[in-house]
XYZ file of C-alpha atoms in Angstrom:
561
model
C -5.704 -17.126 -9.241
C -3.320 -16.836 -6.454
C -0.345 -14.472 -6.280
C 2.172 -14.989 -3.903
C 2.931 -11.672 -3.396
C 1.855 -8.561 -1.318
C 1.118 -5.660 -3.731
C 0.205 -5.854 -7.740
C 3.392 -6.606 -9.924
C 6.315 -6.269 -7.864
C 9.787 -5.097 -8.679
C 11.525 -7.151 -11.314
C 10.701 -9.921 -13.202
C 8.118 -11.436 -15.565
C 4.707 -13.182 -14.884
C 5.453 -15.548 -18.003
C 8.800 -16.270 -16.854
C 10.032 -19.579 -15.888
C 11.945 -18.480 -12.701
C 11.563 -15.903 -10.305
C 13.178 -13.185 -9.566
C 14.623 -10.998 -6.465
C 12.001 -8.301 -4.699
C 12.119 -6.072 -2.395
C 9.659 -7.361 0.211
C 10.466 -4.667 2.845
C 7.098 -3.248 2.009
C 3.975 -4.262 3.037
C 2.461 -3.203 0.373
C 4.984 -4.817 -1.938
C 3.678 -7.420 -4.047
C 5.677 -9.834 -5.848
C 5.241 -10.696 -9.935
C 5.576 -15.281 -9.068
C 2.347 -15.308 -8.271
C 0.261 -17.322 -11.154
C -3.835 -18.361 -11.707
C -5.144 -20.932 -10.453
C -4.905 -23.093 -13.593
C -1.177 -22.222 -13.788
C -0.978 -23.251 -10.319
C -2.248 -26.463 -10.906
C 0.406 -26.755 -13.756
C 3.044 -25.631 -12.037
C 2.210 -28.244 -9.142
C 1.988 -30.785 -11.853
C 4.946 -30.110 -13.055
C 6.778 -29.869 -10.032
C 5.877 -33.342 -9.425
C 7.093 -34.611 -12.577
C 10.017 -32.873 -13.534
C 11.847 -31.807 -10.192
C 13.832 -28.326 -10.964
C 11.482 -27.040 -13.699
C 8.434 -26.875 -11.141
C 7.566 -22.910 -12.837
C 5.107 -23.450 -15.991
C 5.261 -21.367 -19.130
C 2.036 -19.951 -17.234
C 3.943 -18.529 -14.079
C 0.777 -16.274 -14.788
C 0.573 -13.217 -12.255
C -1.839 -11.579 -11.607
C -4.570 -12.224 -12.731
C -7.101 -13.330 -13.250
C -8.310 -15.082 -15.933
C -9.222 -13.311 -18.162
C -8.379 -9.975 -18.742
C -10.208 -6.561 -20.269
C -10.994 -3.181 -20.557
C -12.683 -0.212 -18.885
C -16.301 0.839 -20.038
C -15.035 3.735 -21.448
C -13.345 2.698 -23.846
C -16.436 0.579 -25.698
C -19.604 2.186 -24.334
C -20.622 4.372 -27.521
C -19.181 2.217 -30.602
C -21.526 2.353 -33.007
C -21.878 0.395 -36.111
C -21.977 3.557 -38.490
C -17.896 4.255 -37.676
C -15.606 5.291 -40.337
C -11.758 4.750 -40.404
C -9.591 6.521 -38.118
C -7.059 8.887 -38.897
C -4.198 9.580 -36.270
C -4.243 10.356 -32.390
C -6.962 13.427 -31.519
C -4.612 15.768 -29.952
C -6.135 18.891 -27.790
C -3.615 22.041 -28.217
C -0.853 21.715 -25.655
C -0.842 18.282 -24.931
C 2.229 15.762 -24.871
C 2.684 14.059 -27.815
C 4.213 11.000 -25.734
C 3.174 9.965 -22.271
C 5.608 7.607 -20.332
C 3.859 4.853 -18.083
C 5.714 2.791 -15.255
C 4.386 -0.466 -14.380
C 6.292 -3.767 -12.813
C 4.522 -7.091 -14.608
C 6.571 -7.096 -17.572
C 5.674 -9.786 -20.228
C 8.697 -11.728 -21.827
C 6.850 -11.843 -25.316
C 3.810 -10.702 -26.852
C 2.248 -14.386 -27.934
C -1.386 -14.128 -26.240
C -2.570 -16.707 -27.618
C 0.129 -19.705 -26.009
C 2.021 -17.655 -23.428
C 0.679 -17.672 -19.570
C 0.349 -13.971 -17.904
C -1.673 -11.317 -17.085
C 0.870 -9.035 -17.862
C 0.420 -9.169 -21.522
C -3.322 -9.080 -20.961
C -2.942 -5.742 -19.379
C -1.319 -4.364 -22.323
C -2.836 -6.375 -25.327
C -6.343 -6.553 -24.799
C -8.352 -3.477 -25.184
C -5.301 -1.450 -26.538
C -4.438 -3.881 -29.083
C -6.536 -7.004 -29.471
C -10.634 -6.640 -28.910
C -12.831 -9.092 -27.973
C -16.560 -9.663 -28.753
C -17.441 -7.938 -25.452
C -15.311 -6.508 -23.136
C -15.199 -5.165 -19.225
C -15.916 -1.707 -17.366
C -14.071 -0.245 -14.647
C -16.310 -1.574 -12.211
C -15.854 -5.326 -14.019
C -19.598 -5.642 -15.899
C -19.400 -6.877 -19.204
C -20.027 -4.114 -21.968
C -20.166 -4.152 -25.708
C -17.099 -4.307 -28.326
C -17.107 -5.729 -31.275
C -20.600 -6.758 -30.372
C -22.730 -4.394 -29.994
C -25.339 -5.898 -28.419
C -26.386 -10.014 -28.109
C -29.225 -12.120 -27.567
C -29.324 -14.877 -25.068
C -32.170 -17.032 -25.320
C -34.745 -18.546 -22.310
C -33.103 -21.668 -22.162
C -29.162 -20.007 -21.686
C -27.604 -22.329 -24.543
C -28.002 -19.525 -27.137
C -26.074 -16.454 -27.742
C -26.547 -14.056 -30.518
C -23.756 -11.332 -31.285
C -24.762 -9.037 -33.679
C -21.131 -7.204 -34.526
C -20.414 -3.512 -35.526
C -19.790 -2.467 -38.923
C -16.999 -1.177 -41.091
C -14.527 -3.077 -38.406
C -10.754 -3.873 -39.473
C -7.467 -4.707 -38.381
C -4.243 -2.534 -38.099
C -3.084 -4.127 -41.215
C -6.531 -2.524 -43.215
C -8.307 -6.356 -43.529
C -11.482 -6.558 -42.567
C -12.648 -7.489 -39.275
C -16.042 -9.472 -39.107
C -18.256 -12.465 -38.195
C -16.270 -14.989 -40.320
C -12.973 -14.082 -38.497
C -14.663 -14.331 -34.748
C -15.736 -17.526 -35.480
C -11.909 -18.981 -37.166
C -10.836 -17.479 -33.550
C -12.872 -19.039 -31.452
C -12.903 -22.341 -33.064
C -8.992 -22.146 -32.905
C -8.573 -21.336 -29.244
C -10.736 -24.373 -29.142
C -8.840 -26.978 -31.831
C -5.481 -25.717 -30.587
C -6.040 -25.262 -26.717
C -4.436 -22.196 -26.574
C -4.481 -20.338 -23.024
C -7.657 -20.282 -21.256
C -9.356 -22.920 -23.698
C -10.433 -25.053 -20.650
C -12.805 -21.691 -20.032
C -15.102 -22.261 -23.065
C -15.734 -25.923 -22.781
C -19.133 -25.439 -22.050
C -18.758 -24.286 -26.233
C -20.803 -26.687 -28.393
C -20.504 -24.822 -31.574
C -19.941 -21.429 -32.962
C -21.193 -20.356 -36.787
C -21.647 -16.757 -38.645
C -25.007 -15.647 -40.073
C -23.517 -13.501 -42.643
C -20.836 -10.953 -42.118
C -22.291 -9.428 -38.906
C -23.910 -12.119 -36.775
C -22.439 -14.924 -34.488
C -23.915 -17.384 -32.614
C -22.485 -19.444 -30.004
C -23.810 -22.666 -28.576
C -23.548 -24.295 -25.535
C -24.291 -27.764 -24.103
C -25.117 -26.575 -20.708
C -26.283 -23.082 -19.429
C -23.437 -20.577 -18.442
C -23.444 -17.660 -16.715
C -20.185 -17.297 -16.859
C -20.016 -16.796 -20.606
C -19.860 -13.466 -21.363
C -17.250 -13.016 -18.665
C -14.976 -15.398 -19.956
C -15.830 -13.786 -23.420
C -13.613 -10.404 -22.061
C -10.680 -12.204 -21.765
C -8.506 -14.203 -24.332
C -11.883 -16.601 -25.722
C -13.337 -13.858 -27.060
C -10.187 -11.946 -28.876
C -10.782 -11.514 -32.279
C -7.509 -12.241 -34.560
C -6.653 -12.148 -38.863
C -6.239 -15.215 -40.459
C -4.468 -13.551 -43.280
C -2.040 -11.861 -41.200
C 1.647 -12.765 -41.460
C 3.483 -11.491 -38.131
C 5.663 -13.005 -35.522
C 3.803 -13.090 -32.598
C 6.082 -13.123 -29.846
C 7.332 -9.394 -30.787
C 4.594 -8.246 -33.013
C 1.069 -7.765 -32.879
C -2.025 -7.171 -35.461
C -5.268 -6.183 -33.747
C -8.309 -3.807 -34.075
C -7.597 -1.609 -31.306
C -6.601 1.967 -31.099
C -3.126 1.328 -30.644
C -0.636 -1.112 -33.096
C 2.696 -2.333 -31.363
C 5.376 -0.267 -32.767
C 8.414 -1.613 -30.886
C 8.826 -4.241 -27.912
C 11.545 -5.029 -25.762
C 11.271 -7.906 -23.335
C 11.314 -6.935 -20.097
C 11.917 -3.497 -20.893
C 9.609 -1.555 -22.503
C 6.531 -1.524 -25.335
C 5.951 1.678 -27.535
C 2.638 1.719 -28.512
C 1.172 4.151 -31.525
C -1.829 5.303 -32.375
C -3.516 3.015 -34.853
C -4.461 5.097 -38.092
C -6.691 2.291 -39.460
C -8.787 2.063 -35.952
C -12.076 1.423 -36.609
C -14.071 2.735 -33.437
C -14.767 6.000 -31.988
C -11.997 5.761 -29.219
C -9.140 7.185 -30.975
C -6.146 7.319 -29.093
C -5.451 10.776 -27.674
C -2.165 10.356 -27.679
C -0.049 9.510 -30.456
C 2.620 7.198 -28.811
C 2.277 5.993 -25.093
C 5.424 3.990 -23.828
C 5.304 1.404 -20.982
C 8.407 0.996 -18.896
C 9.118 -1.827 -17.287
C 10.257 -0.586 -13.527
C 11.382 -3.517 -11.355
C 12.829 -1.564 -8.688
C 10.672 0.237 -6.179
C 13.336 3.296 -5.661
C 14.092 3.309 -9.534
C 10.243 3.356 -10.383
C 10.016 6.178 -7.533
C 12.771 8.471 -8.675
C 11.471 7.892 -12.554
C 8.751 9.319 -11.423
C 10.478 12.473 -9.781
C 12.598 12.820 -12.700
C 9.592 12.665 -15.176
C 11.116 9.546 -16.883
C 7.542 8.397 -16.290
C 4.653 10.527 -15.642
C 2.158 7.569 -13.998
C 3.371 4.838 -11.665
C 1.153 1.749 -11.171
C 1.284 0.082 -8.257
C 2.996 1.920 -5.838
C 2.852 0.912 -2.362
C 1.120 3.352 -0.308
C 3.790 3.882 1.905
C 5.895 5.014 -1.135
C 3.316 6.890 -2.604
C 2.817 9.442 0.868
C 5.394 11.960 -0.513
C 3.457 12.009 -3.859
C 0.306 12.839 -2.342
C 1.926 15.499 -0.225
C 2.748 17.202 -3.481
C 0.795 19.224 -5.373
C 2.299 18.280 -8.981
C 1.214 14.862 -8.459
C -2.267 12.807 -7.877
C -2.327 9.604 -6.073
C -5.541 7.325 -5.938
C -6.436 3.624 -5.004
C -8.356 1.644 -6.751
C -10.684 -1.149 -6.224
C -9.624 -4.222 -7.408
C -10.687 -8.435 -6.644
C -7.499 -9.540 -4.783
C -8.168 -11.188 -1.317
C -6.155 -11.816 0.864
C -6.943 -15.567 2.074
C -6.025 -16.702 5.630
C -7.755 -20.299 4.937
C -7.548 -22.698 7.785
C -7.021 -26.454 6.848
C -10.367 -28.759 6.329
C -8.477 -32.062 6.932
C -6.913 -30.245 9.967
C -7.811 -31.769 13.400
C -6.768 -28.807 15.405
C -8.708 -26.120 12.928
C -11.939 -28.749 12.454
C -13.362 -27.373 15.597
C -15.724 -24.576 14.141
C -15.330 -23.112 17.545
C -11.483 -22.188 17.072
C -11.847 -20.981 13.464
C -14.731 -18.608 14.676
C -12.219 -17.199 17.394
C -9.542 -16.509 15.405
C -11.885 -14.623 12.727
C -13.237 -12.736 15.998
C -9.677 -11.791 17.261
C -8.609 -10.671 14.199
C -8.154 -6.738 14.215
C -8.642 -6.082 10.525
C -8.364 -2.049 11.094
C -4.789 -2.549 12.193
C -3.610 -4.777 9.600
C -4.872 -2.249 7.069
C -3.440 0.447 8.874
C -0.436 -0.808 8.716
C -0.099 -1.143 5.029
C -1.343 2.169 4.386
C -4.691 2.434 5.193
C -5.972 2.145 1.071
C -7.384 -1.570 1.674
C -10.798 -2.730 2.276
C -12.117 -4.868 4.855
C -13.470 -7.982 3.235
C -16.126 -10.093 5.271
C -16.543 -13.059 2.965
C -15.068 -14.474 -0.293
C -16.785 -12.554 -2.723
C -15.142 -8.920 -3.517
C -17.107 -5.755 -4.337
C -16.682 -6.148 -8.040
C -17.616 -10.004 -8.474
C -21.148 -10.757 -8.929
C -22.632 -12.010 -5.485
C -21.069 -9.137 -3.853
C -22.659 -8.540 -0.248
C -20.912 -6.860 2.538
C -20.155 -9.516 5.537
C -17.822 -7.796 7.905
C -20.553 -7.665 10.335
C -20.601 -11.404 11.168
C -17.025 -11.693 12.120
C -16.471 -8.360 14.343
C -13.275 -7.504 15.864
C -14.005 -8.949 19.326
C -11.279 -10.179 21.661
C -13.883 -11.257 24.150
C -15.945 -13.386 22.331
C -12.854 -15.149 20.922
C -11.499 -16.021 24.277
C -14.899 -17.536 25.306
C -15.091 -19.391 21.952
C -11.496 -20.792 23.005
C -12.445 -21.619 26.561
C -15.225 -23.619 25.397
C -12.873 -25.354 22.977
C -10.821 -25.762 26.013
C -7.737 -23.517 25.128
C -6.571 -20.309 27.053
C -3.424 -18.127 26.811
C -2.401 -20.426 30.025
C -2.919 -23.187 27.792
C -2.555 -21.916 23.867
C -3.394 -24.192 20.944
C -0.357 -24.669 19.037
C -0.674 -23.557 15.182
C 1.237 -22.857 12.516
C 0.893 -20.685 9.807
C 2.432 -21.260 6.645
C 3.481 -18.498 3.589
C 5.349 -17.746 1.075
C 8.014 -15.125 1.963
C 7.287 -12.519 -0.619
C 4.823 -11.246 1.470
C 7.452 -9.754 4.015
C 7.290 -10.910 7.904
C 4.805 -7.942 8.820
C 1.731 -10.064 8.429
C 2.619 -13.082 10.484
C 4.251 -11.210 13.169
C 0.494 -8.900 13.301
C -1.443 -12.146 13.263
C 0.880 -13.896 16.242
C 0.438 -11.197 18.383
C -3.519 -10.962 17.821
C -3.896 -14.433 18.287
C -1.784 -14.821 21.242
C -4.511 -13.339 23.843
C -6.871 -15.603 22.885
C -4.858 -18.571 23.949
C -3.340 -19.333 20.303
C 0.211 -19.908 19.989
C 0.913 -18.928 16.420
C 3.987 -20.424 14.422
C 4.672 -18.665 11.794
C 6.640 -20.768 9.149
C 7.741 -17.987 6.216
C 8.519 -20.636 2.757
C 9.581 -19.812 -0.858
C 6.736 -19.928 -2.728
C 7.818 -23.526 -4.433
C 7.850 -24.583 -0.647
C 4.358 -23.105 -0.745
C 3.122 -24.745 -3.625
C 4.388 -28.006 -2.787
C 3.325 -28.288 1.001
C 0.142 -26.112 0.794
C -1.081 -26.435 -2.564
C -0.325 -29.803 -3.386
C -0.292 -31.715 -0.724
C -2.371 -29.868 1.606
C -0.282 -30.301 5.035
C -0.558 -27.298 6.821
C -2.818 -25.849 9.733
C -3.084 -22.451 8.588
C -2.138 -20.717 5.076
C -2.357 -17.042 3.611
C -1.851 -16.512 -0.034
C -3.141 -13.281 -2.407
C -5.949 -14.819 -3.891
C -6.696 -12.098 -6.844
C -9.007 -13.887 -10.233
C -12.009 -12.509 -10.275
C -15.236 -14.582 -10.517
C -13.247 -17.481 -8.586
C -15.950 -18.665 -5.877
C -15.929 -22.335 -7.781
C -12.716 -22.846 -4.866
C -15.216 -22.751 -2.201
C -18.026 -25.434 -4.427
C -14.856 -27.697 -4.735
C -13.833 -30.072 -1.702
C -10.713 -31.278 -3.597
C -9.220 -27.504 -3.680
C -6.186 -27.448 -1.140
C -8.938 -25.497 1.687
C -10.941 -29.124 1.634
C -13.692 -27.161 2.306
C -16.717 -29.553 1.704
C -20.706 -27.956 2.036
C -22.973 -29.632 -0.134
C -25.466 -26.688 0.076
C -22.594 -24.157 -1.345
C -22.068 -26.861 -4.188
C -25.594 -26.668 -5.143
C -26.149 -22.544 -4.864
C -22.985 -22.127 -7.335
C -23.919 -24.928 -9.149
C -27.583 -23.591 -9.796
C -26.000 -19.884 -10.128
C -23.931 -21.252 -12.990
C -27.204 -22.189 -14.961
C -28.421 -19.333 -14.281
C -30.111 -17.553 -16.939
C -30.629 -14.141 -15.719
C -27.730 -11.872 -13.437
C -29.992 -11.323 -10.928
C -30.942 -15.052 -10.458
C -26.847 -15.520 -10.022
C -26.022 -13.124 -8.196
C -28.817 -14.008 -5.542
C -27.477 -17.474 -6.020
C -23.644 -16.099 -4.785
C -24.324 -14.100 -2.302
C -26.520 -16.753 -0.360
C -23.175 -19.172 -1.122
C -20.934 -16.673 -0.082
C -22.955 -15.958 2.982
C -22.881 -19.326 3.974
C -19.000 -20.043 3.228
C -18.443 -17.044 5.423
C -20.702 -18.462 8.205
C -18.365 -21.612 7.952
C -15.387 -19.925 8.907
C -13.109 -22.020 6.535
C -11.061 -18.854 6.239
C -10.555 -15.297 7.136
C -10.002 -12.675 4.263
C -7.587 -10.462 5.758
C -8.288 -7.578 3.028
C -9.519 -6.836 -0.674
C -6.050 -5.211 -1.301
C -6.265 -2.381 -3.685
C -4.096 -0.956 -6.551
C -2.398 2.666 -5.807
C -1.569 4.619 -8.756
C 0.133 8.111 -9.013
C 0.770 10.055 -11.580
C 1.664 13.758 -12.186
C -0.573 16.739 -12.753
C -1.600 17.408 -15.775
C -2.202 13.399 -16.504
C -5.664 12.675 -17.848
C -7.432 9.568 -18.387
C -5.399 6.994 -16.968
C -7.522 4.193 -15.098
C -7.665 3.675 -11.675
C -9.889 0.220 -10.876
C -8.244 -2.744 -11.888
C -5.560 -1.407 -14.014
C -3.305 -4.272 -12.884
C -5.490 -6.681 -15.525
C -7.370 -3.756 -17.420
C -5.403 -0.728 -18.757
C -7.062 1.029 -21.160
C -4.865 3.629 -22.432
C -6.919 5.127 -25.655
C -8.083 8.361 -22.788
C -4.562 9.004 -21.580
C -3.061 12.241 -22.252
C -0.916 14.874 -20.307
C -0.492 18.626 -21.026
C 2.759 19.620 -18.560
């Protein structure tokens, strides 16, 4: 997935939209809502190519990721033995209604054919459930499953589901309607199909057991599972599903206006032990920075997510509010050009990772991002800290450059190409660190189409940076066609053999040797794993901090003034 932004969800406009829409981009921290997956990408190239103006897919998907889920806490604990809910658990004194700010605004509510991890955010988890879901910390936990089999070979996947499950609408929820689901993402090719192709068949043993089949090992599976593949839906159910919604989570849809706002109500028919806490929790679409700001001043909104962490300094100097970043799987990719003569010297690409000062860049946007060594974040599987091999050294990236034979007296010429929501800051920080060791940076700031077309597609540039934010995306760095044209045969096989893998720790051993070894390579720098700042005001409980960009469960959230 790549955004071509700077901070989760920027002001104003829609990640299912099929043009873009004006940002402020002053902040570094600022991140625009064009940015799309990497599948959408693809599309939207495709597209481009054939059909001129209309380059912007149905998927101008933002953020994220793939597939999107929930926090541990809201399925660790279901049970099969639950009864039927009855309305929000209240404690004495707390708000009835709690206001929420966020900037990815979906245009419609159709999950099932409409690109965007916007309405992932606020679906899935809080609306729609899935056989198995994801924690804060992005593992894969129960749901409607409670637990699953996998057999030795990896094609075989038992679900055994929870009992006494149903919809909002009172129908029952169980094996029969995971498989129609499933085997209509599949027929119809809804969003994210292309995920569960290695899907050979799925059948119900009886009214609580599913099995899925595959041709060939994945351990991918249960990942893909949290997202869209695995949502559950009603065949009998009669709703329009571009403004309505009919789910087994906490919450129903009560009212949604596109671009604007979604009231969402307790669900009295919820089937699981994670009531909602609060009986209606609306979710305001902010697209201006100062608007979302002063909402949350006024208390229009009592939690803001993102806000830049520039923005959010007076909020954390005040003791009515909270502010907290969270960890998230954005990277910030600085990927220098495989077919590239002046970049194919391992020497040079080694230099520039060397003279980059990391510290400062991440100062300079706040100070709430992580340095990230290699291409793997924290919460992927594979995850292994690799700052140490690329240093901050300005002396061992001019002798690297000398021996390529380049000084500041006489500078390699590059340029570095990026899409301009991302504000001049960066460039400007990465010319002037660069220019010491004899690089002279040009930095060419695009439109993102420009991006798309020249980067992306066609692959002519030297240098490129571009928000890189799906989680469990290392297959970019096993593929030599992706636009880096990064080509090791040993990182094919390791992701190739962690894919079969049949255990997590088998995979994850698998990763981190790849990632290791990509990192080594010095295809790219990753500038940052850019992380998502929330505030909110006191008396605000529950509200998720870790990737609450693409997971926002909202069952916990409550406020007592």
């Amino acid at each position: 997935m790549v955004h071509n932004n700077g901070a989760h969800g920027t002001a104003g406009a829609t990640d299912d939209q099929t043009n873009t829409t004006s940002q402020d981009t002053t902040s570094p921290n600022s991140r625009p809502d064009t940015a799309s997956t990497d599948s959408s990408l693809e599309g939207r190239a495709k597209t481009r190519r054939t059909s001129g103006a209309r380059w912007i897919w149905a998927a101008v998907a933002v953020i994220v990721i793939a597939a999107v889920v929930l926090g541990l806490s809201i399925f660790s604990g279901r049970g099969g033995d639950q009864t039927t809910q009855g309305n929000a658990s209240q404690s004495a004194g707390a708000a009835d209604t709690v206001t929420v700010g966020l900037k990815l605004a979906p245009t419609n509510l159709d999950i099932r054919n409409t690109a965007g991890s916007a309405i992932d955010q606020i679906l899935i988890g809080n609306v729609y459930e899935g056989l198995v879901a994801r924690d804060e910390n992005n593992n894969v936990v129960p749901s409607l499953a409670k637990s699953w089999d996998v057999s030795a070979d990896g094609l075989t996947y038992t679900f055994h589901l929870n009992d006494g499950m149903t919809f909002s609408n009172g129908d029952t929820l169980d094996a029969h309607d995971v498989v129609w689901s499933i085997n209509q993402l599949i027929k119809n090719q809804y969003h994210d199909a292309e995920s569960v192709s290695m899907i050979s068949s799925v059948a119900a043993d009886g009214d609580d057991t599913v099995t899925i089949t595959l041709k060939t090992a994945n351990s991918n599976l249960l990942w893909v599972l949290t997202g869209r593949p695995g949502l559950v839906f009603d065949e009998d159910a009669t709703y329009d599903a571009k403004t309505q919604a009919v789910g087994s989570g906490p919450f129903t849809v009560a009212k949604f206006v596109a671009n604007d706002s979604i009231t969402l109500k307790a669900n009295p028919k919820y089937w699981g032990t994670h009531k909602a806490k609060t009986p209606t929790v609306v979710v305001r679409y902010i697209a201006d920075d100062n608007a979302a700001v002063n909402a949350l001043k006024s208390d229009d909104v009592q939690v803001l997510a993102p806000i830049s962490e520039n923005l959010a300094k007076p909020f954390a100097d005040d003791d009515h509010y909270v502010v907290k970043a969270g960890d998230d799987t954005d990277k910030y990719v600085l990927a220098f050009n495989g077919a590239c003569e002046k970049t194919a010297d391992k020497r040079v690409r080694q230099a520039i990772r060397y003279a980059i000062d990391h510290e400062q860049i991440i100062a300079s946007r706040g100070g709430a991002d992580k340095a990230l060594g290699g291409p793997i974040p924290s919460l992927d599987p594979g995850y292994e800290d690799l700052t140490s091999l690329y240093p901050h050294d300005v002396a061992k990236a001019k002798s690297l450059m000398a021996e390529a034979g380049y000084s500041e007296s006489k500078p390699l010429t590059l340029t570095l190409t990026y899409a301009n929501t991302y504000g001049t800051e960066l460039g400007d920080q990465l010319r002037s660190q660069l220019k010491p060791i004899g690089i002279d940076l040009k930095v060419n700031v695009v439109e993102f189409s420009t991006w798309l077309q020249d980067v992306y597609t066609n692959k002519q540039y030297d240098i490129s940076l571009v928000d890189h934010n799906e989680s469990h995306d290392f297959y970019q760095w096993a593929d030599p066609t992706y636009y880096y044209g990064y080509d090791n045969k040993d990182v094919q096989d390791l992701y190739a053999k962690a894919i079969a893998a049949t255990s997590d720790k088998e995979r994850d051993e698998l990763l981190a040797r790849a990632a290791r070894t990509v990192s080594e390579d010095a295809p790219a720098d990753w500038l940052f794993n850019y992380r998502v700042t929330t505030a909110w005001a006191k008396g605000v409980t529950g509200f998720p901090v870790n990737l609450n960009q693409t997971l926002l469960p909202l069952y916990d959230l409550a406020y007592r003034p």
